Amino acid sequence: LKCNLSEVTNMCGSPEKAFEISNKLTHVVLTNGGSDATFIERGQPSKSVPIPPVSSLKSAIGAGDCVAAGLAFGIEKGMTVEDAFMLGLKLGAASCQVPSSSGYDEAYFNALITQT
């Protein structure tokens, strides 16, 4: 399940309730705008995941969709869910570097994926 913190709070009533529900799912990934994201794997403690820096925010519209797309792409390519989430976060950050919701900064994204 991929949601942002506002969505999950609206659906579940509180972030704490969302964490309770997450125990019924294999993986939950939560984004929180420009703040750290959260990765939850059933039976494991949740992990705070720093998001890649956005040096020049042009528009955050579509960033969450880019995170979801990167997550799905990574899983399809055989990455672990956690690694696929990191890929999605990098794609989401790269999408914030352009002034529209229909693209991403390819050079910035390529620089992010070469970092460990």
XYZ file of C-alpha atoms in Angstrom:
116
model
C 0.000 0.000 0.000
C 1.348 3.449 -0.932
C -0.319 6.515 0.567
C 0.672 9.908 1.787
C 0.250 10.696 5.455
C -2.806 12.904 4.869
C -4.570 10.179 2.895
C -3.893 7.483 5.463
C -4.966 9.750 8.327
C -8.236 10.509 6.516
C -8.850 6.814 5.819
C -7.880 5.475 9.230
C -8.536 8.385 11.575
C -4.953 8.712 12.788
C -1.429 7.681 11.806
C -1.343 5.349 14.824
C -4.431 3.486 13.564
C -2.761 3.209 10.158
C 0.218 1.504 11.784
C -2.148 -0.990 13.437
C -3.773 -1.737 10.083
C -0.371 -2.072 8.423
C 0.190 -5.280 10.412
C -2.395 -6.909 8.143
C -0.461 -5.923 5.003
C 2.921 -7.110 3.795
C 4.270 -3.617 3.075
C 3.104 -0.043 3.604
C 4.956 2.992 2.304
C 3.961 6.475 3.417
C 5.107 9.753 1.966
C 4.817 13.046 3.790
C 5.507 15.849 1.340
C 8.963 17.265 1.924
C 9.448 15.352 5.176
C 10.869 11.883 5.694
C 8.892 8.966 4.320
C 8.044 5.787 6.244
C 8.626 2.177 5.194
C 6.711 -0.532 7.057
C 7.252 -4.248 6.558
C 4.930 -6.579 8.446
C 6.534 -7.861 11.617
C 9.348 -5.283 11.510
C 9.699 -1.878 13.138
C 8.810 1.004 10.827
C 11.727 2.838 9.223
C 12.007 6.555 8.661
C 13.380 7.094 5.166
C 14.998 10.423 4.296
C 13.762 11.786 1.005
C 16.249 12.947 -1.610
C 16.913 16.675 -1.507
C 15.022 18.892 -3.921
C 17.342 21.757 -4.747
C 14.915 23.736 -6.860
C 11.255 22.967 -6.173
C 9.231 23.890 -9.246
C 6.070 21.838 -8.595
C 5.152 18.937 -6.322
C 2.112 18.056 -8.432
C 2.441 14.437 -9.477
C 5.364 13.652 -7.167
C 3.375 11.011 -5.271
C 2.337 9.417 -8.547
C 6.009 9.290 -9.534
C 6.839 7.606 -6.214
C 4.144 4.987 -6.907
C 5.387 4.508 -10.487
C 8.981 4.041 -9.351
C 7.838 1.615 -6.665
C 5.858 -0.464 -9.165
C 8.661 -0.366 -11.751
C 11.254 -1.459 -9.192
C 9.131 -4.356 -7.959
C 8.480 -5.432 -11.567
C 12.257 -5.414 -12.179
C 12.861 -7.681 -9.168
C 14.003 -5.107 -6.620
C 13.100 -5.517 -2.975
C 10.095 -3.431 -1.958
C 12.340 -1.203 0.157
C 14.768 -0.597 -2.724
C 11.873 -0.009 -5.113
C 10.465 2.556 -2.660
C 13.833 4.336 -2.628
C 13.767 4.382 -6.438
C 10.268 5.856 -6.321
C 11.345 8.549 -3.853
C 14.183 9.527 -6.184
C 11.826 9.725 -9.142
C 9.385 11.782 -7.068
C 12.169 14.202 -6.108
C 13.238 14.497 -9.754
C 9.648 15.289 -10.750
C 9.651 18.260 -8.348
C 12.477 19.831 -10.351
C 10.237 20.602 -13.341
C 7.361 23.107 -13.498
C 4.710 20.661 -14.709
C 3.277 17.318 -13.707
C 4.256 15.656 -16.962
C 7.946 14.958 -16.574
C 11.018 14.843 -14.401
C 14.573 16.134 -14.418
C 16.328 13.193 -16.053
C 19.861 14.386 -15.269
C 18.973 14.886 -11.591
C 17.284 11.467 -11.433
C 20.302 9.776 -13.041
C 22.578 11.467 -10.508
C 20.374 10.224 -7.647
C 20.274 6.610 -8.812
C 24.068 6.444 -9.060
C 24.352 7.380 -5.370
C 24.328 4.605 -2.803
